[in-house]
Tab-separated table of C-alpha atoms and ligand atoms in Angstrom:
chain	number	residue	atom	x	y	z
A	1	UNK	CA	-0.090	0.054	0.258
A	2	UNK	CA	1.257	3.823	-0.775
A	3	UNK	CA	2.430	4.970	2.216
A	4	UNK	CA	2.512	8.577	2.305
A	5	UNK	CA	5.976	9.398	3.235
A	6	UNK	CA	6.952	12.510	6.052
A	7	UNK	CA	7.548	15.447	4.800
A	8	UNK	CA	11.358	16.758	4.554
A	9	UNK	CA	12.790	18.943	6.975
A	10	UNK	CA	13.596	21.095	4.161
A	11	UNK	CA	10.201	21.246	3.361
A	12	UNK	CA	8.374	21.964	6.399
A	13	UNK	CA	5.638	24.263	6.466
A	14	UNK	CA	8.052	26.180	9.136
A	15	UNK	CA	10.909	26.502	6.568
A	16	UNK	CA	8.289	27.665	3.560
A	17	UNK	CA	7.479	30.728	5.408
A	18	UNK	CA	10.682	31.905	6.596
A	19	UNK	CA	11.768	30.633	2.812
A	20	UNK	CA	9.248	32.894	1.350
A	21	UNK	CA	9.565	35.505	3.744
A	22	UNK	CA	13.220	35.920	1.668
A	23	UNK	CA	12.001	35.907	-1.417
A	24	UNK	CA	9.428	38.823	-0.804
A	25	UNK	CA	12.575	40.649	0.755
A	26	UNK	CA	14.793	39.398	-2.418
A	27	UNK	CA	11.786	40.823	-4.756
A	28	UNK	CA	11.601	43.576	-4.342
A	29	UNK	CA	14.824	47.059	-4.541
A	30	UNK	CA	17.229	46.115	-1.541
A	31	UNK	CA	18.219	49.397	0.870
A	32	UNK	CA	21.567	50.037	1.384
A	33	UNK	CA	22.048	50.785	4.359
A	34	UNK	CA	20.664	48.807	8.098
A	35	UNK	CA	21.601	50.285	11.475
A	36	UNK	CA	19.964	48.682	14.493
A	37	UNK	CA	19.961	49.701	18.314
A	38	UNK	CA	20.082	45.859	19.967
A	39	UNK	CA	18.191	46.365	23.068
A	40	UNK	CA	16.600	44.585	26.012
A	41	UNK	CA	19.380	41.479	27.219
A	42	UNK	CA	18.346	42.715	30.596
A	43	UNK	CA	15.076	42.575	30.217
A	44	UNK	CA	14.689	39.479	28.674
A	45	UNK	CA	17.160	38.044	31.470
A	46	UNK	CA	15.338	39.446	34.315
A	47	UNK	CA	11.936	38.002	32.866
A	48	UNK	CA	13.971	34.473	33.048
A	49	UNK	CA	15.036	35.460	36.414
A	50	UNK	CA	18.833	35.293	35.356
A	51	UNK	CA	21.816	37.438	35.827
A	52	UNK	CA	21.559	40.449	33.154
A	53	UNK	CA	25.340	39.315	31.626
A	54	UNK	CA	23.114	35.760	30.619
A	55	UNK	CA	20.810	38.145	28.439
A	56	UNK	CA	23.890	39.763	26.803
A	57	UNK	CA	25.514	36.280	25.565
A	58	UNK	CA	21.932	35.435	24.218
A	59	UNK	CA	22.497	37.953	22.410
A	60	UNK	CA	24.738	37.154	20.812
A	61	UNK	CA	22.845	34.661	18.925
A	62	UNK	CA	19.940	37.307	17.741
A	63	UNK	CA	23.942	38.888	16.324
A	64	UNK	CA	24.679	36.108	14.691
A	65	UNK	CA	21.017	35.800	12.919
A	66	UNK	CA	20.685	39.919	11.351
A	67	UNK	CA	24.417	39.639	9.938
A	68	UNK	CA	23.599	35.882	8.127
A	69	UNK	CA	19.873	37.525	7.410
A	70	UNK	CA	21.591	40.473	6.376
A	71	UNK	CA	23.724	38.908	4.296
A	72	UNK	CA	21.329	37.087	2.830
A	73	UNK	CA	18.963	39.409	1.562
A	74	UNK	CA	22.080	41.341	-0.314
A	75	UNK	CA	22.493	44.381	2.667
A	76	UNK	CA	25.756	46.434	1.723
A	77	UNK	CA	26.066	48.417	5.103
A	78	UNK	CA	24.671	46.905	8.611
A	79	UNK	CA	25.262	48.905	11.903
A	80	UNK	CA	25.244	47.609	15.242
A	81	UNK	CA	25.116	49.062	18.227
A	82	UNK	CA	26.591	47.565	20.561
A	83	UNK	CA	28.107	49.746	23.622
A	84	UNK	CA	27.039	53.147	24.060
A	85	UNK	CA	29.570	55.397	25.853
A	86	UNK	CA	26.845	55.451	28.681
A	87	UNK	CA	27.181	52.140	28.736
A	88	UNK	CA	30.525	52.991	30.504
A	89	UNK	CA	28.142	53.935	33.820
A	90	UNK	CA	26.911	50.064	34.032
A	91	UNK	CA	27.969	48.566	36.492
A	92	UNK	CA	31.657	47.099	36.374
A	93	UNK	CA	30.520	43.408	36.815
A	94	UNK	CA	28.054	44.547	33.801
A	95	UNK	CA	30.457	45.685	32.129
A	96	UNK	CA	33.074	43.567	32.402
A	97	UNK	CA	30.580	41.353	31.276
A	98	UNK	CA	30.307	42.855	27.953
A	99	UNK	CA	34.025	43.058	27.494
A	100	UNK	CA	34.333	38.855	27.791
A	101	UNK	CA	31.588	38.747	25.539
A	102	UNK	CA	32.724	40.518	22.842
A	103	UNK	CA	36.355	37.949	23.239
A	104	UNK	CA	33.983	35.602	23.275
A	105	UNK	CA	32.547	36.226	20.143
A	106	UNK	CA	35.260	37.251	18.382
A	107	UNK	CA	36.517	33.432	18.886
A	108	UNK	CA	33.844	32.095	18.377
A	109	UNK	CA	32.648	34.114	14.843
A	110	UNK	CA	35.803	35.858	13.024
A	111	UNK	CA	36.707	32.679	10.651
A	112	UNK	CA	32.797	31.836	9.862
A	113	UNK	CA	32.559	35.277	8.973
A	114	UNK	CA	35.150	35.728	7.102
A	115	UNK	CA	35.027	32.424	5.096
A	116	UNK	CA	30.819	34.373	3.714
A	117	UNK	CA	33.294	37.015	2.762
A	118	UNK	CA	31.465	39.714	5.938
A	119	UNK	CA	33.846	42.099	6.953
A	120	UNK	CA	33.993	43.442	9.750
A	121	UNK	CA	34.608	46.858	11.966
A	122	UNK	CA	33.882	48.895	15.076
A	123	UNK	CA	33.913	52.486	15.607
A	124	UNK	CA	33.935	54.388	19.047
A	125	UNK	CA	36.405	55.049	21.259
A	126	UNK	CA	38.142	51.797	21.408
A	127	UNK	CA	40.895	53.403	23.865
A	128	UNK	CA	38.634	53.422	26.851
A	129	UNK	CA	38.139	49.402	25.475
A	130	UNK	CA	40.658	46.672	28.541
A	131	UNK	CA	43.630	45.270	26.228
A	132	UNK	CA	42.066	42.070	26.349
A	133	UNK	CA	38.537	43.522	24.225
A	134	UNK	CA	41.266	45.786	22.465
A	135	UNK	CA	43.439	42.790	21.092
A	136	UNK	CA	39.928	40.802	20.445
A	137	UNK	CA	38.535	43.738	17.953
A	138	UNK	CA	42.003	43.997	16.019
A	139	UNK	CA	42.005	39.956	15.325
A	140	UNK	CA	38.221	40.748	14.242
A	141	UNK	CA	38.898	43.381	11.838
A	142	UNK	CA	42.285	42.159	10.341
A	143	UNK	CA	40.654	38.303	10.109
A	144	UNK	CA	37.545	40.120	8.268
A	145	UNK	CA	39.386	43.170	5.996
A	146	UNK	CA	38.881	40.813	2.844
A	147	UNK	CA	35.523	40.661	3.476
A	148	UNK	CA	33.915	42.588	0.501
A	149	UNK	CA	29.891	41.252	1.089
A	150	UNK	CA	28.227	42.576	3.486
A	151	UNK	CA	29.979	45.232	5.839
A	152	UNK	CA	29.187	45.326	8.945
A	153	UNK	CA	29.960	48.562	11.669
A	154	UNK	CA	29.846	47.806	15.089
A	155	UNK	CA	29.388	50.396	17.183
A	156	UNK	CA	31.315	50.302	21.013
A	157	UNK	CA	31.818	52.754	23.266
A	158	UNK	CA	30.232	55.050	20.930
A	159	UNK	CA	28.605	58.284	21.239
A	160	UNK	CA	26.667	60.040	18.582
A	161	UNK	CA	27.622	64.140	20.499
A	162	UNK	CA	31.275	62.878	21.331
A	163	UNK	CA	31.801	62.172	17.524
A	164	UNK	CA	30.751	65.626	16.136
A	165	UNK	CA	32.654	67.540	19.304
A	166	UNK	CA	35.793	65.242	17.694
A	167	UNK	CA	34.904	66.346	13.711
A	168	UNK	CA	34.390	69.609	14.952
A	169	UNK	CA	36.996	69.739	16.601
A	170	UNK	CA	39.347	68.355	13.942
A	171	UNK	CA	38.080	71.148	11.640
A	172	UNK	CA	38.425	73.674	14.255
A	173	UNK	CA	42.197	73.028	13.690
A	174	UNK	CA	42.663	72.985	10.530
A	175	UNK	CA	41.172	76.671	10.542
A	176	UNK	CA	43.121	77.634	12.720
A	177	UNK	CA	46.212	76.378	11.132
A	178	UNK	CA	45.618	78.340	7.882
A	179	UNK	CA	44.365	74.636	6.384
A	180	UNK	CA	40.550	75.279	5.815
A	181	UNK	CA	38.546	78.241	5.837
A	182	UNK	CA	35.041	78.529	8.052
A	183	UNK	CA	32.837	79.091	4.821
A	184	UNK	CA	34.529	75.968	3.045
A	185	UNK	CA	32.996	73.533	5.823
A	186	UNK	CA	29.758	72.348	3.990
A	187	UNK	CA	27.503	69.321	4.835
A	188	UNK	CA	29.571	66.788	3.034
A	189	UNK	CA	33.148	67.750	4.505
A	190	UNK	CA	32.019	67.350	8.066
A	191	UNK	CA	30.496	63.838	7.858
A	192	UNK	CA	33.264	62.823	6.480
A	193	UNK	CA	35.411	63.860	9.223
A	194	UNK	CA	32.145	61.257	11.581
A	195	UNK	CA	33.535	58.056	12.514
A	196	UNK	CA	31.232	56.415	9.650
A	197	UNK	CA	33.315	58.233	6.797
A	198	UNK	CA	32.347	57.667	3.888
A	199	UNK	CA	29.769	55.340	4.218
A	200	UNK	CA	25.768	55.725	3.214
A	201	UNK	CA	23.631	57.286	5.767
A	202	UNK	CA	20.975	54.213	7.694
A	203	UNK	CA	17.985	53.857	5.152
A	204	UNK	CA	16.490	51.805	8.078
A	205	UNK	CA	17.147	52.192	11.986
A	206	UNK	CA	15.289	48.825	13.529
A	207	UNK	CA	15.183	49.841	17.937
A	208	UNK	CA	14.153	46.477	19.741
A	209	UNK	CA	12.525	46.073	23.462
A	210	UNK	CA	9.744	49.252	22.393
A	211	UNK	CA	12.346	52.418	23.162
A	212	UNK	CA	11.018	54.861	21.645
A	213	UNK	CA	14.310	56.477	21.249
A	214	UNK	CA	17.670	57.021	19.536
A	215	UNK	CA	20.405	57.203	22.994
A	216	UNK	CA	22.930	59.017	21.249
A	217	UNK	CA	23.064	56.659	18.299
A	218	UNK	CA	24.001	57.685	14.992
A	219	UNK	CA	22.553	61.765	14.769
A	220	UNK	CA	23.804	63.592	12.836
A	221	UNK	CA	23.500	60.036	10.324
A	222	UNK	CA	20.486	59.080	11.329
A	223	UNK	CA	19.159	62.775	9.556
A	224	UNK	CA	15.547	60.594	7.272
A	225	UNK	CA	15.974	56.864	8.551
A	226	UNK	CA	13.165	55.231	8.531
A	227	UNK	CA	12.566	54.023	11.925
A	228	UNK	CA	10.970	50.820	12.863
A	229	UNK	CA	10.642	50.008	17.112
A	230	UNK	CA	9.792	45.993	17.751
A	231	UNK	CA	8.991	45.706	21.380
A	232	UNK	CA	10.589	41.665	20.609
A	233	UNK	CA	13.917	41.817	22.819
A	234	UNK	CA	17.529	41.624	21.468
A	235	UNK	CA	17.848	38.449	22.108
A	236	UNK	CA	14.477	36.833	20.715
A	237	UNK	CA	15.067	39.117	17.189
A	238	UNK	CA	15.711	36.767	14.641
A	239	UNK	CA	16.553	37.041	10.806
A	240	UNK	CA	12.688	36.800	10.477
A	241	UNK	CA	11.657	39.989	11.987
A	242	UNK	CA	14.879	41.871	10.120
A	243	UNK	CA	12.825	40.858	7.084
A	244	UNK	CA	9.594	41.568	8.543
A	245	UNK	CA	11.526	45.170	9.176
A	246	UNK	CA	12.897	44.897	6.037
A	247	UNK	CA	9.509	44.641	4.321
A	248	UNK	CA	8.055	46.977	6.226
A	249	UNK	CA	10.266	49.618	4.803
A	250	UNK	CA	9.361	49.567	1.823
A	251	UNK	CA	6.079	50.836	2.410
A	252	UNK	CA	7.376	54.090	3.915
A	253	UNK	CA	7.074	57.146	1.867
A	254	UNK	CA	10.516	58.657	2.516
A	255	UNK	CA	10.085	62.651	0.965
A	256	UNK	CA	12.619	64.912	2.745
A	257	UNK	CA	10.921	67.611	3.043
A	258	UNK	CA	9.178	67.635	-0.494
A	259	UNK	CA	5.283	67.392	-1.158
A	260	UNK	CA	4.218	64.319	-2.722
A	261	UNK	CA	3.968	64.410	-7.328
B	1	IPE	C1	21.361	46.038	25.779
B	1	IPE	O1	20.757	46.028	27.024
B	1	IPE	C2	22.453	46.171	25.211
B	1	IPE	C3	23.536	47.455	26.200
B	1	IPE	C4	23.461	48.615	26.370
B	1	IPE	C5	24.542	46.573	26.316
B	1	IPE	P1	20.172	46.618	27.437
B	1	IPE	O2	21.551	45.618	28.385
B	1	IPE	O3	19.980	47.976	27.578
B	1	IPE	O4	19.031	46.327	28.381
B	1	IPE	P2	17.761	46.752	29.296
B	1	IPE	O5	17.669	48.308	28.403
B	1	IPE	O6	18.392	46.550	30.145
B	1	IPE	O7	16.278	45.497	29.226
B	2	IPE	C1	21.002	51.950	23.831
B	2	IPE	O1	20.896	51.388	24.913
B	2	IPE	C2	22.321	51.359	24.155
B	2	IPE	C3	22.837	49.508	23.379
B	2	IPE	C4	21.954	49.389	23.289
B	2	IPE	C5	23.812	49.554	22.944
B	2	IPE	P1	20.623	51.445	26.545
B	2	IPE	O2	19.859	50.863	26.767
B	2	IPE	O3	22.030	52.052	26.859
B	2	IPE	O4	19.104	52.979	26.238
B	2	IPE	P2	18.718	53.544	27.309
B	2	IPE	O5	19.500	54.043	28.370
B	2	IPE	O6	17.698	52.553	27.553
B	2	IPE	O7	18.484	54.916	26.705
B	3	MG	MG1	18.061	48.971	27.500
């Protein structure tokens, strides 16, 4: 008698719907730059009666998810806010745990990232980091330096106001030295002095955990970004959540101050 075979694993309903989401993303125009404020690790841990660092560790899985998701969706730049200038004021225990997790992440992921042609660079006030974390960042950047696919930018020890002040200071010094006239300072010149250099501005900013604020992230660069806030806590964020945000972006009407035709 004919026996109905089990549906192969790769054809399961779950798998089909995931494929459909990626297919839907790839069917339309891709956006160039997605930035993410990865928030909610502490609350994720709190809901499980776990210490906060367990939330940060769980968040590393979501980092892998969005990097792979962004690469498969054809995104060119992915900027992830991992640690802010203000986060230095958290408890020494939490800060130390985050630094250790960074080292762990690099050890575990750098070869895989390089194999996939993904390049990772870090921006922020890195000099404030302990030597072990700085060494890990060097290894991460060196191992992935040849990557010509997705460009991942990790914001660590980053604060946007400090970045803007540093850019202003650099330009002021050039003026003082007679190398630059104040009237020659343009938006392009100013943007070129920011840590984000010549990357295109983000098209889309995603923030997890429901908070509706920027928290000193890319204040200049986000001038016209579309904002997508989700209640999902960062450790629960998957590539399907990313695809959902990318599809939502497609329905936005970016006017840049103009009016509809
Ligand atoms: C984001 O999660 C990670 C960092 C800021 C380092 P949080 O640690 O801010 O988690 P919540 O906001 O307390 O839930
Ligand atoms: C922003 O999250 C910084 C990062 C995600 C790295 P925070 O949790 O530090 O931001 P606030 O304090 O809620 O604004
Ligand atoms: Mg937070």
